[in-house]
mmCIF file of C-alpha atoms and ligand atoms in Angstrom:
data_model
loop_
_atom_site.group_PDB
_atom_site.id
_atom_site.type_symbol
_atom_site.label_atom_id
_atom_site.label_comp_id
_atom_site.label_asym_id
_atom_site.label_seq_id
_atom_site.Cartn_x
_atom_site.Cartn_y
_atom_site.Cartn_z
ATOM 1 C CA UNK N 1 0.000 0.000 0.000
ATOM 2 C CA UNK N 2 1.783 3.605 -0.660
ATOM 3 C CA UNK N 3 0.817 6.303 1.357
ATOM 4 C CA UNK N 4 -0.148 9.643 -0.331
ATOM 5 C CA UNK N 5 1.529 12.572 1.064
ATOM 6 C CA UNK N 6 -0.276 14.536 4.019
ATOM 7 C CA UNK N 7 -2.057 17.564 2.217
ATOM 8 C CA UNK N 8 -2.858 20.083 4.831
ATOM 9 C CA UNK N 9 0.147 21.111 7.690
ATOM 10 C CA UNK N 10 -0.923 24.156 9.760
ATOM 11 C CA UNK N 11 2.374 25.575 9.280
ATOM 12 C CA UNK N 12 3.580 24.377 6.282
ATOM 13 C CA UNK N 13 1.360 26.116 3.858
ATOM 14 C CA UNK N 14 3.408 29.373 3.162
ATOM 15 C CA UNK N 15 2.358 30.864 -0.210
ATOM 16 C CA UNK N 16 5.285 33.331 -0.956
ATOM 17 C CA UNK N 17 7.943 32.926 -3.655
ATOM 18 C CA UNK N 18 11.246 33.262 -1.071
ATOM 19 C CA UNK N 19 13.268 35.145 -4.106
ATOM 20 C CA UNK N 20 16.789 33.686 -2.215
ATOM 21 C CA UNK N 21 18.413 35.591 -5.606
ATOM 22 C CA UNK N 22 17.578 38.783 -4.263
ATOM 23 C CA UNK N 23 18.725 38.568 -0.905
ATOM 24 C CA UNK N 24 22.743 39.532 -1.790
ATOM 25 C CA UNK N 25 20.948 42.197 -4.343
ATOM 26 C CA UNK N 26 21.700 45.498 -2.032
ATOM 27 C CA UNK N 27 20.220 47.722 -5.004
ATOM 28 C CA UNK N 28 16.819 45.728 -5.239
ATOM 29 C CA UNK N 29 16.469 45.009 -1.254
ATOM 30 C CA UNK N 30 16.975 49.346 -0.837
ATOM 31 C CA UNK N 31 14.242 49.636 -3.442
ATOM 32 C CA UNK N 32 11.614 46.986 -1.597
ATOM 33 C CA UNK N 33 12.731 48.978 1.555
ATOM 34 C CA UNK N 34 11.543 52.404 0.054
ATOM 35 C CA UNK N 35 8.204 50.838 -1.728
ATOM 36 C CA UNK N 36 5.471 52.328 0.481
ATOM 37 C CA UNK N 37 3.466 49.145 -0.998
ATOM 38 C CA UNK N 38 6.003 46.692 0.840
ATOM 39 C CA UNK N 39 4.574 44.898 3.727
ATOM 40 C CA UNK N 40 6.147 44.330 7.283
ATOM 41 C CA UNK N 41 5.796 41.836 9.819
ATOM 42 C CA UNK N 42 7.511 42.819 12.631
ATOM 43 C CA UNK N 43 8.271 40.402 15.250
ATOM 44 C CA UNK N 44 8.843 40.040 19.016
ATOM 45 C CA UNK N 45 10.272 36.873 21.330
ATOM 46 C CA UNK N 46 8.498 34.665 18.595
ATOM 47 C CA UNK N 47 4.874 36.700 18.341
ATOM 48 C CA UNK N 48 3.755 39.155 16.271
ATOM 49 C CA UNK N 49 0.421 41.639 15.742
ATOM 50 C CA UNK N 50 -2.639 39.406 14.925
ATOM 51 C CA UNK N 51 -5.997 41.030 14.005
ATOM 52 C CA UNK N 52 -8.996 39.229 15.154
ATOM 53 C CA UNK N 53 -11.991 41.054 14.053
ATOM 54 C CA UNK N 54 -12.961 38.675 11.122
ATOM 55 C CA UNK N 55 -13.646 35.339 10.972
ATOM 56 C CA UNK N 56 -10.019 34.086 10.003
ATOM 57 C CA UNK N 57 -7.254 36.230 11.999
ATOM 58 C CA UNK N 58 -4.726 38.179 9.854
ATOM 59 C CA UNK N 59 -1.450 39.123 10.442
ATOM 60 C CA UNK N 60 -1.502 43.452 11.117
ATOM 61 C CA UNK N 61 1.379 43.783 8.888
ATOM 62 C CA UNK N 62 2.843 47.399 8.432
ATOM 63 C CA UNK N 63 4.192 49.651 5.487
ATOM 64 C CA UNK N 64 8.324 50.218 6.437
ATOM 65 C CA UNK N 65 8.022 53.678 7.504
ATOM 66 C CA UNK N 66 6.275 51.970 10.689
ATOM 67 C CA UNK N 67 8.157 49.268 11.071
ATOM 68 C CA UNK N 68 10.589 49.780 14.082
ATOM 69 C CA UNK N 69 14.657 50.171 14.136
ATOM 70 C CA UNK N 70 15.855 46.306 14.288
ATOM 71 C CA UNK N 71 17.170 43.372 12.014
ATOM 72 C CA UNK N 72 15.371 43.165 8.773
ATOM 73 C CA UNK N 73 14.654 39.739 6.972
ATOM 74 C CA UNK N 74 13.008 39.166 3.426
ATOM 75 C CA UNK N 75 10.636 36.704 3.686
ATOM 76 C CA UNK N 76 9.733 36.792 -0.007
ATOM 77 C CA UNK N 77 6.967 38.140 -2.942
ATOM 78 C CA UNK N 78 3.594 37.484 -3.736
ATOM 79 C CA UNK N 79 1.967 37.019 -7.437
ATOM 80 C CA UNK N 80 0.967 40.686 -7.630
ATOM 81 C CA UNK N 81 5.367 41.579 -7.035
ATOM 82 C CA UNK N 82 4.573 43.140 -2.949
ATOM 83 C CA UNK N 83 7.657 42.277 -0.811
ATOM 84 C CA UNK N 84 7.311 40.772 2.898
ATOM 85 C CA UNK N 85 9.908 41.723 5.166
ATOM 86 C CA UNK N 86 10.182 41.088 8.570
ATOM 87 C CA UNK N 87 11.823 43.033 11.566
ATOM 88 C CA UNK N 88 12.808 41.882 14.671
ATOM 89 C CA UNK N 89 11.693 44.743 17.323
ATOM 90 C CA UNK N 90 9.507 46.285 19.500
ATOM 91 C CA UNK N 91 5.507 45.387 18.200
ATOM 92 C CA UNK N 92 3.948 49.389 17.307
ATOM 93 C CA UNK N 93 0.844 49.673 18.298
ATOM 94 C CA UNK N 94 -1.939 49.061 15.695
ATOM 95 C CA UNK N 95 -5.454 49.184 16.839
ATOM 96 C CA UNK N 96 -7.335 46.186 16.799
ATOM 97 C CA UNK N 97 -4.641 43.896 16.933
ATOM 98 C CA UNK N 98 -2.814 42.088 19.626
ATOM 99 C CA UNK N 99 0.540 40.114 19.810
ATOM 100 C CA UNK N 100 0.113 36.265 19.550
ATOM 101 C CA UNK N 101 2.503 33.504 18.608
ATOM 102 C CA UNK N 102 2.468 30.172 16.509
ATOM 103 C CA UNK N 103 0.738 28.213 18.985
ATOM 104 C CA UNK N 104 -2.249 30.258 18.891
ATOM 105 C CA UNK N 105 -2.810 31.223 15.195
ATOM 106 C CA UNK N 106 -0.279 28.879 13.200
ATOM 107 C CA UNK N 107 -3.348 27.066 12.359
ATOM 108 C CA UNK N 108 -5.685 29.517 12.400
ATOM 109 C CA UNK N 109 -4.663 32.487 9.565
ATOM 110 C CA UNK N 110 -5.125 31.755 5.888
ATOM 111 C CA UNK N 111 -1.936 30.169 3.927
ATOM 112 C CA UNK N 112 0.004 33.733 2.980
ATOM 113 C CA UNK N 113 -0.216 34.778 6.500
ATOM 114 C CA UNK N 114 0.867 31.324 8.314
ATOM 115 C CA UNK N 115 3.783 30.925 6.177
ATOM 116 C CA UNK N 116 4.886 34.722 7.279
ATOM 117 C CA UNK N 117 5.164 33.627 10.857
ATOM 118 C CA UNK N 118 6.740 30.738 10.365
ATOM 119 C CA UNK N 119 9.404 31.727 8.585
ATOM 120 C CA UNK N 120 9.899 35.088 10.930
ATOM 121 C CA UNK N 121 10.154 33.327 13.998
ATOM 122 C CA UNK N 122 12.444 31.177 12.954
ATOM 123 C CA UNK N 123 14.794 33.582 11.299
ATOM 124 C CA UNK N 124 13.801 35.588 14.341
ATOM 125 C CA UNK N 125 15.140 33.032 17.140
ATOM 126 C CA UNK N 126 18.198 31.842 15.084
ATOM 127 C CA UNK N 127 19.600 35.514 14.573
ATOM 128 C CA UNK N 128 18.389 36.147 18.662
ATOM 129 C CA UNK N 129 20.116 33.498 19.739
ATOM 130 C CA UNK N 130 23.329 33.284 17.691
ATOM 131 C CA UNK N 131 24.687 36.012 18.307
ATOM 132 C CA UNK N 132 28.417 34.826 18.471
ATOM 133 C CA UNK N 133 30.151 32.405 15.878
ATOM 134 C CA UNK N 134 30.850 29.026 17.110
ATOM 135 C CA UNK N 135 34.456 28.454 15.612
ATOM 136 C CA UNK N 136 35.855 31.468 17.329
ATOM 137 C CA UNK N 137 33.571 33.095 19.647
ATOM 138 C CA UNK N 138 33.630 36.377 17.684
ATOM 139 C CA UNK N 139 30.700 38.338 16.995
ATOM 140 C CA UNK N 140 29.187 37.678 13.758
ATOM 141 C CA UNK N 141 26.504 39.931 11.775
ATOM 142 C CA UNK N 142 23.668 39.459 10.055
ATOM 143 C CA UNK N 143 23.703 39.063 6.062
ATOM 144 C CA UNK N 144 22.018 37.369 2.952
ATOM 145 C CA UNK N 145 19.136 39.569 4.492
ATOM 146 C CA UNK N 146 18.629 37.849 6.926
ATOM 147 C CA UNK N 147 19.109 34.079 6.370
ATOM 148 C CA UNK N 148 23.329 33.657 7.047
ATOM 149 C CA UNK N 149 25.413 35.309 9.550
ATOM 150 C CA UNK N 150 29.114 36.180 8.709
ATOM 151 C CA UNK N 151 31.710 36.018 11.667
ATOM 152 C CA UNK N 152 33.465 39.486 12.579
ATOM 153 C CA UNK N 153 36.597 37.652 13.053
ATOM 154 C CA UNK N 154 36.834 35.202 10.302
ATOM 155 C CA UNK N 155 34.395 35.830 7.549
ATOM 156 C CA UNK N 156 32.518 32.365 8.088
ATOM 157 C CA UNK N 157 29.398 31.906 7.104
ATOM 158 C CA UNK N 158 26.615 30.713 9.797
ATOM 159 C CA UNK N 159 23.484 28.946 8.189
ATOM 160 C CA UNK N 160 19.873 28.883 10.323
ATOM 161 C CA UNK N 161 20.044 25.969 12.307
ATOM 162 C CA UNK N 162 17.217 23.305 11.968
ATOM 163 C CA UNK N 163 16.792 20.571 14.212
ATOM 164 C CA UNK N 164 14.946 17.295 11.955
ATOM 165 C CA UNK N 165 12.665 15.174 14.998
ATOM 166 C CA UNK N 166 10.715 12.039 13.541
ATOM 167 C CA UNK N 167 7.241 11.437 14.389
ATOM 168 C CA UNK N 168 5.862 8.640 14.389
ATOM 169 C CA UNK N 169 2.482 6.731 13.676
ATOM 170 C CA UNK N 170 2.869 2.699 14.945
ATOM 171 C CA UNK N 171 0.066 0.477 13.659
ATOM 172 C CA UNK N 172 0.243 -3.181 15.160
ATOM 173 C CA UNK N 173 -1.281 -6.503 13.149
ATOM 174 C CA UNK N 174 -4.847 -5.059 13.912
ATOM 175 C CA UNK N 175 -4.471 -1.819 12.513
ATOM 176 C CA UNK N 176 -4.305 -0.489 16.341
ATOM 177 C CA UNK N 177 -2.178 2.985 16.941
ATOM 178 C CA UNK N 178 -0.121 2.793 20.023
ATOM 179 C CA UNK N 179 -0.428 6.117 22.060
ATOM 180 C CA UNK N 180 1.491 7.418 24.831
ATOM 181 C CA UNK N 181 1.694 10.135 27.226
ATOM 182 C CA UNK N 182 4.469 11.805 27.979
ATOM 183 C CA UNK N 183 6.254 12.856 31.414
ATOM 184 C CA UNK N 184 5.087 16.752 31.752
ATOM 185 C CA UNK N 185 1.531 16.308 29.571
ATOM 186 C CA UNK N 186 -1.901 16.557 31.338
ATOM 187 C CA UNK N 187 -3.696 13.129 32.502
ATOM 188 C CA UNK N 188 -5.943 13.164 29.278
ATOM 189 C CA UNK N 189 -3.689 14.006 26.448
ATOM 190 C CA UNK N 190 -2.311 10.844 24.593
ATOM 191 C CA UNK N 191 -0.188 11.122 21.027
ATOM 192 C CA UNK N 192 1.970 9.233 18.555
ATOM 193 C CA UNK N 193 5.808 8.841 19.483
ATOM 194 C CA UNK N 194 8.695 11.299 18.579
ATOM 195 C CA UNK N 195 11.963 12.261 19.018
ATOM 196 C CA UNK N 196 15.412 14.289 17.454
ATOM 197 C CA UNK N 197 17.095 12.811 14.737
ATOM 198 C CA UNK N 198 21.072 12.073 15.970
ATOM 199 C CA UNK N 199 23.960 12.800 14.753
ATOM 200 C CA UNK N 200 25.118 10.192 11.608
ATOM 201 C CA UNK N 201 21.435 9.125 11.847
ATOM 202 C CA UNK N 202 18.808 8.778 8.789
ATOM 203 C CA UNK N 203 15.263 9.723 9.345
ATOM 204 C CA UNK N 204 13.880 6.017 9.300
ATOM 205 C CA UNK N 205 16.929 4.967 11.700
ATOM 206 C CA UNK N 206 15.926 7.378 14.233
ATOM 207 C CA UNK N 207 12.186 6.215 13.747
ATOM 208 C CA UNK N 208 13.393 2.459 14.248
ATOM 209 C CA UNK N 209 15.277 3.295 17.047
ATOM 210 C CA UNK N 210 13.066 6.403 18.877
ATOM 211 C CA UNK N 211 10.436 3.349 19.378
ATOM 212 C CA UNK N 212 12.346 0.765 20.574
ATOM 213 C CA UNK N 213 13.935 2.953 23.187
ATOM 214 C CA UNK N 214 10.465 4.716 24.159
ATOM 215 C CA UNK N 215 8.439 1.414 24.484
ATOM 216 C CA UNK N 216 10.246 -1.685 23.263
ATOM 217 C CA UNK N 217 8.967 -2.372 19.617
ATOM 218 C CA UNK N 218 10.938 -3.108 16.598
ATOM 219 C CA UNK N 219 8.893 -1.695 13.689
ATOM 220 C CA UNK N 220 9.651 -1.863 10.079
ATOM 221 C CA UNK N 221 7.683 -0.696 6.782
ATOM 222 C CA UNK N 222 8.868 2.895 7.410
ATOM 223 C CA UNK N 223 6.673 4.898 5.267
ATOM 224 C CA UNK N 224 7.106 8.985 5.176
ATOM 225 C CA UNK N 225 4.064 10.933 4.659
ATOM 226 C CA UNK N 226 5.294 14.526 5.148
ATOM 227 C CA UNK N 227 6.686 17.492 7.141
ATOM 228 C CA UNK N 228 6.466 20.313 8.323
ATOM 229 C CA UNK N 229 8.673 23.371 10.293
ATOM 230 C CA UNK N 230 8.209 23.693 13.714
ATOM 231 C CA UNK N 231 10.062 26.353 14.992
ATOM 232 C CA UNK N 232 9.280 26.039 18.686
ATOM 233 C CA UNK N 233 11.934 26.432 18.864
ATOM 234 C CA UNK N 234 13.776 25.541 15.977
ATOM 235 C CA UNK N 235 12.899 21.862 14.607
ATOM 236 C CA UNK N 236 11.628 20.541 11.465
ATOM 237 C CA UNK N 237 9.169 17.625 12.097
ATOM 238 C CA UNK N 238 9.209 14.603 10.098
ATOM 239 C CA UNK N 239 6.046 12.316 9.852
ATOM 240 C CA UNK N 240 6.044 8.734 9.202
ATOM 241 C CA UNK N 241 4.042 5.611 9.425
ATOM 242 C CA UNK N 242 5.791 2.344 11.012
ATOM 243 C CA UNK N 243 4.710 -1.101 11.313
ATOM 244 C CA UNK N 244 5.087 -3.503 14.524
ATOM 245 C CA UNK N 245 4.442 -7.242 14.197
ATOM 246 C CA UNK N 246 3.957 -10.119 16.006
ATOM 247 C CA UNK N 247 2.311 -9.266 18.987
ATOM 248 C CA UNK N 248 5.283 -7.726 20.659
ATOM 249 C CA UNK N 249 4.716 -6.753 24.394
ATOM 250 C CA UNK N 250 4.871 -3.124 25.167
ATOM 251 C CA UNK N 251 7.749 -1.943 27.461
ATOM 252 C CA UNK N 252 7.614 1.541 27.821
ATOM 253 C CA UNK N 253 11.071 3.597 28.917
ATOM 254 C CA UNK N 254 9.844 4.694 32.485
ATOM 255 C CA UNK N 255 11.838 8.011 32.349
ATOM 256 C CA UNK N 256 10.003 9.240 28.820
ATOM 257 C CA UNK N 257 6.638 7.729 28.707
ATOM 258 C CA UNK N 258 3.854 7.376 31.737
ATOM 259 C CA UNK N 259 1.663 5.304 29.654
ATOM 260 C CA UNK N 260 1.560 3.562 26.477
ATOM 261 C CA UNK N 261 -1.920 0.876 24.914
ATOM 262 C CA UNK N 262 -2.871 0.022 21.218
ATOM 263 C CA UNK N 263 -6.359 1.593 20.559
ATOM 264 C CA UNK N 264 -8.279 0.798 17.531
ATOM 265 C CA UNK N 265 -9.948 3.223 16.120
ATOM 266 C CA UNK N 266 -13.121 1.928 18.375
ATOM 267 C CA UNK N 267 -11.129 2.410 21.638
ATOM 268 C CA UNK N 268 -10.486 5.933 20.661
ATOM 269 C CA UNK N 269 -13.382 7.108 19.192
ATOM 270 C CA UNK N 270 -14.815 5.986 22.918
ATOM 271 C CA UNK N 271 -12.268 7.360 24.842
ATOM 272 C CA UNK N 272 -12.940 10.980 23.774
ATOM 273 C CA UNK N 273 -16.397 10.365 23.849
ATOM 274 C CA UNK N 274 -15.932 9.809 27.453
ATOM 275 C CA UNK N 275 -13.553 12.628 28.068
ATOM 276 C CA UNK N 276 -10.669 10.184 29.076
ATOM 277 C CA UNK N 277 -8.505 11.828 25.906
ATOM 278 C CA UNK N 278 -8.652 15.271 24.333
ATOM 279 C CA UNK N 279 -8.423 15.098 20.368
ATOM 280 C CA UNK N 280 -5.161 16.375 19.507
ATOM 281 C CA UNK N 281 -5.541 19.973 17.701
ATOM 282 C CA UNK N 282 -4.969 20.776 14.511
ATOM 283 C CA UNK N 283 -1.506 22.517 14.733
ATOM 284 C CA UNK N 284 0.600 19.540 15.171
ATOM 285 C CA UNK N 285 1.812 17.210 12.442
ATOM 286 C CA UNK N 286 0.523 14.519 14.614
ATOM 287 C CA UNK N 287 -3.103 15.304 14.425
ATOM 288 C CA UNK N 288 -2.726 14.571 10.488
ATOM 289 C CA UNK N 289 -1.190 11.376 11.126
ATOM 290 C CA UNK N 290 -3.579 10.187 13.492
ATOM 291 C CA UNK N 291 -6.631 11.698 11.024
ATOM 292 C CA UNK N 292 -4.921 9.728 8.322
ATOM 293 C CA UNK N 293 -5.012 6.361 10.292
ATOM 294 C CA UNK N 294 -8.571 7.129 11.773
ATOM 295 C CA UNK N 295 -9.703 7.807 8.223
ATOM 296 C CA UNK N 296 -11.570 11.084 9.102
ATOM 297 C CA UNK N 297 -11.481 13.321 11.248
ATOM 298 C CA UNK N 298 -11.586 12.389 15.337
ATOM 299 C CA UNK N 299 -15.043 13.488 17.435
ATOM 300 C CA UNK N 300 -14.764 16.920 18.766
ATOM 301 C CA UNK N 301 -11.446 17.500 16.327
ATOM 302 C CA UNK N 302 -12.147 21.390 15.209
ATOM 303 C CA UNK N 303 -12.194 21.162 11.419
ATOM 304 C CA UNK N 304 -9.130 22.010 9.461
ATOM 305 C CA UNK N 305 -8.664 25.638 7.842
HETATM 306 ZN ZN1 ZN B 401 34.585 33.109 13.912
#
């Protein structure tokens, strides 16, 4: 059976053409500066203005002359040729509009506007927290408008970081999902399995491996069905399907995971029906893989954007 790919990721539906030519182009990136028709999203500790007088929130984006003194990314153009920048400062005031973050809105703005804050606060937590260049210690500076940083010391070039994390859909021979709760989540939330990619590592080793350490299981079948950034901090998250056979016993790391069961899609309809479980929302990655395996959306699951 192949999987088709996921279609709709809450945050990885950004609409923009990210015009990386123009971003060494000091004549063109003056003149998108000075367009009074350029749009700016300026950015703060990973939130930004949100308006929420309509049905779907929009980003209060600002001409430049508004924009505060700060770092300045270009995020990209549109079809109609506007540029999106984004600047890393103080949020202005704008009536009608009040600062919220990724967690909040990632899946709640249309396409455009999602993809502008997920690319800002990324750019916007790299640059804040790499300040210094890690061969030499010297200060480094922001260039390539925003997406490298050259050291003061040695010229080097600094690239965003991104951190890849699998995550993971197991299926057992019943078609079952096995869910698990981690350490630090409330009593009723339950999800797939996950965990950061190592060092010398492919993606489907560090699926193979995640689940055996977190609750015992060798899978195989390692199927990828999509991905999408996640810059909460800074990760990119990986989704796959994985298969566990033979009626394996479940033996779940005591440090990582409070509770781990196989649920077909019976059990969990029930348990949310009952309150036991909350339906995972519809910003995470995993709430596409579990829709995917459930084969429509989950009771009291909000309906996608
Ligand atoms: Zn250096």
């Amino acid at each position: 059976m192949t999987e088709t790919p996921l279609e709709w990721l809450a945050l990885g539906r950004g609409t923009l053409d990210r015009v990386a030519d123009r971003r060494r182009d000091d004549v063109w990136l003056a003149a998108a500066w000075n367009d009074p028709g350029t749009r700016v999203l300026v950015v703060e500790d990973g939130r930004a203005l949100v308006a929420f007088a309509s049905a779907v929130p929009a980003l209060a984006l600002v001409p430049p002359g508004q924009a505060p003194d700060g770092e300045r990314y270009l995020l990209g153009v549109d079809g109609d040729g506007t540029a999106y920048f984004a600047v890393a400062g103080p949020l202005p005031a704008v009536e009608g509009a009040e600062p919220a973050g990724l967690r909040r809105v990632g899946a709640l703005l249309d396409d455009r506007d999602s993809g502008l804050l997920t690319h800002a606060v990324a750019l916007e937590h790299w640059h804040r927290t790499h300040r210094f260049c890690p061969r030499c210690g010297a200060r480094s500076d922001l260039a390539s408008a925003g997406h490298t940083r050259i050291c003061q010391a040695e010229h080097t070039e600094q690239f965003p970081r991104v951190d890849p994390a699998v995550i993971m859909l197991v299926r057992d021979d019943a078609d079952r999902v096995l869910l698990a709760r981690g350490p630090q989540w409330p009593e009723d939330r339950r999800s797939i399995l996950a965990g950061f990619v190592e060092p010398g590592e492919s993606l489907e080793g560090a699926v193979e491996r995640e689940v055996l350490e977190e609750v015992g299981l060798r899978v195989h079948d390692v199927r990828y069905l999509g991905s999408q950034p996640w810059p909460l901090p800074q990760s990119l998250m990986v989704g796959f399907f994985a298969r566990a056979e033979g009626g394996q016993e479940l033996r779940p790391d005591p440090v990582e995971i409070l509770d781990a069961a196989w649920y077909s899609r019976e059990d969990l309809r029930a348990a949310i029906e009952r309150g036991e479980i909350v339906a995972p929302g519809p910003l995470s990655i995993a709430a596409q893989l579990i829709t995917r395996w459930y084969g429509g959306p989950l009771p009291e699951m909000p309906p996608f954007v």
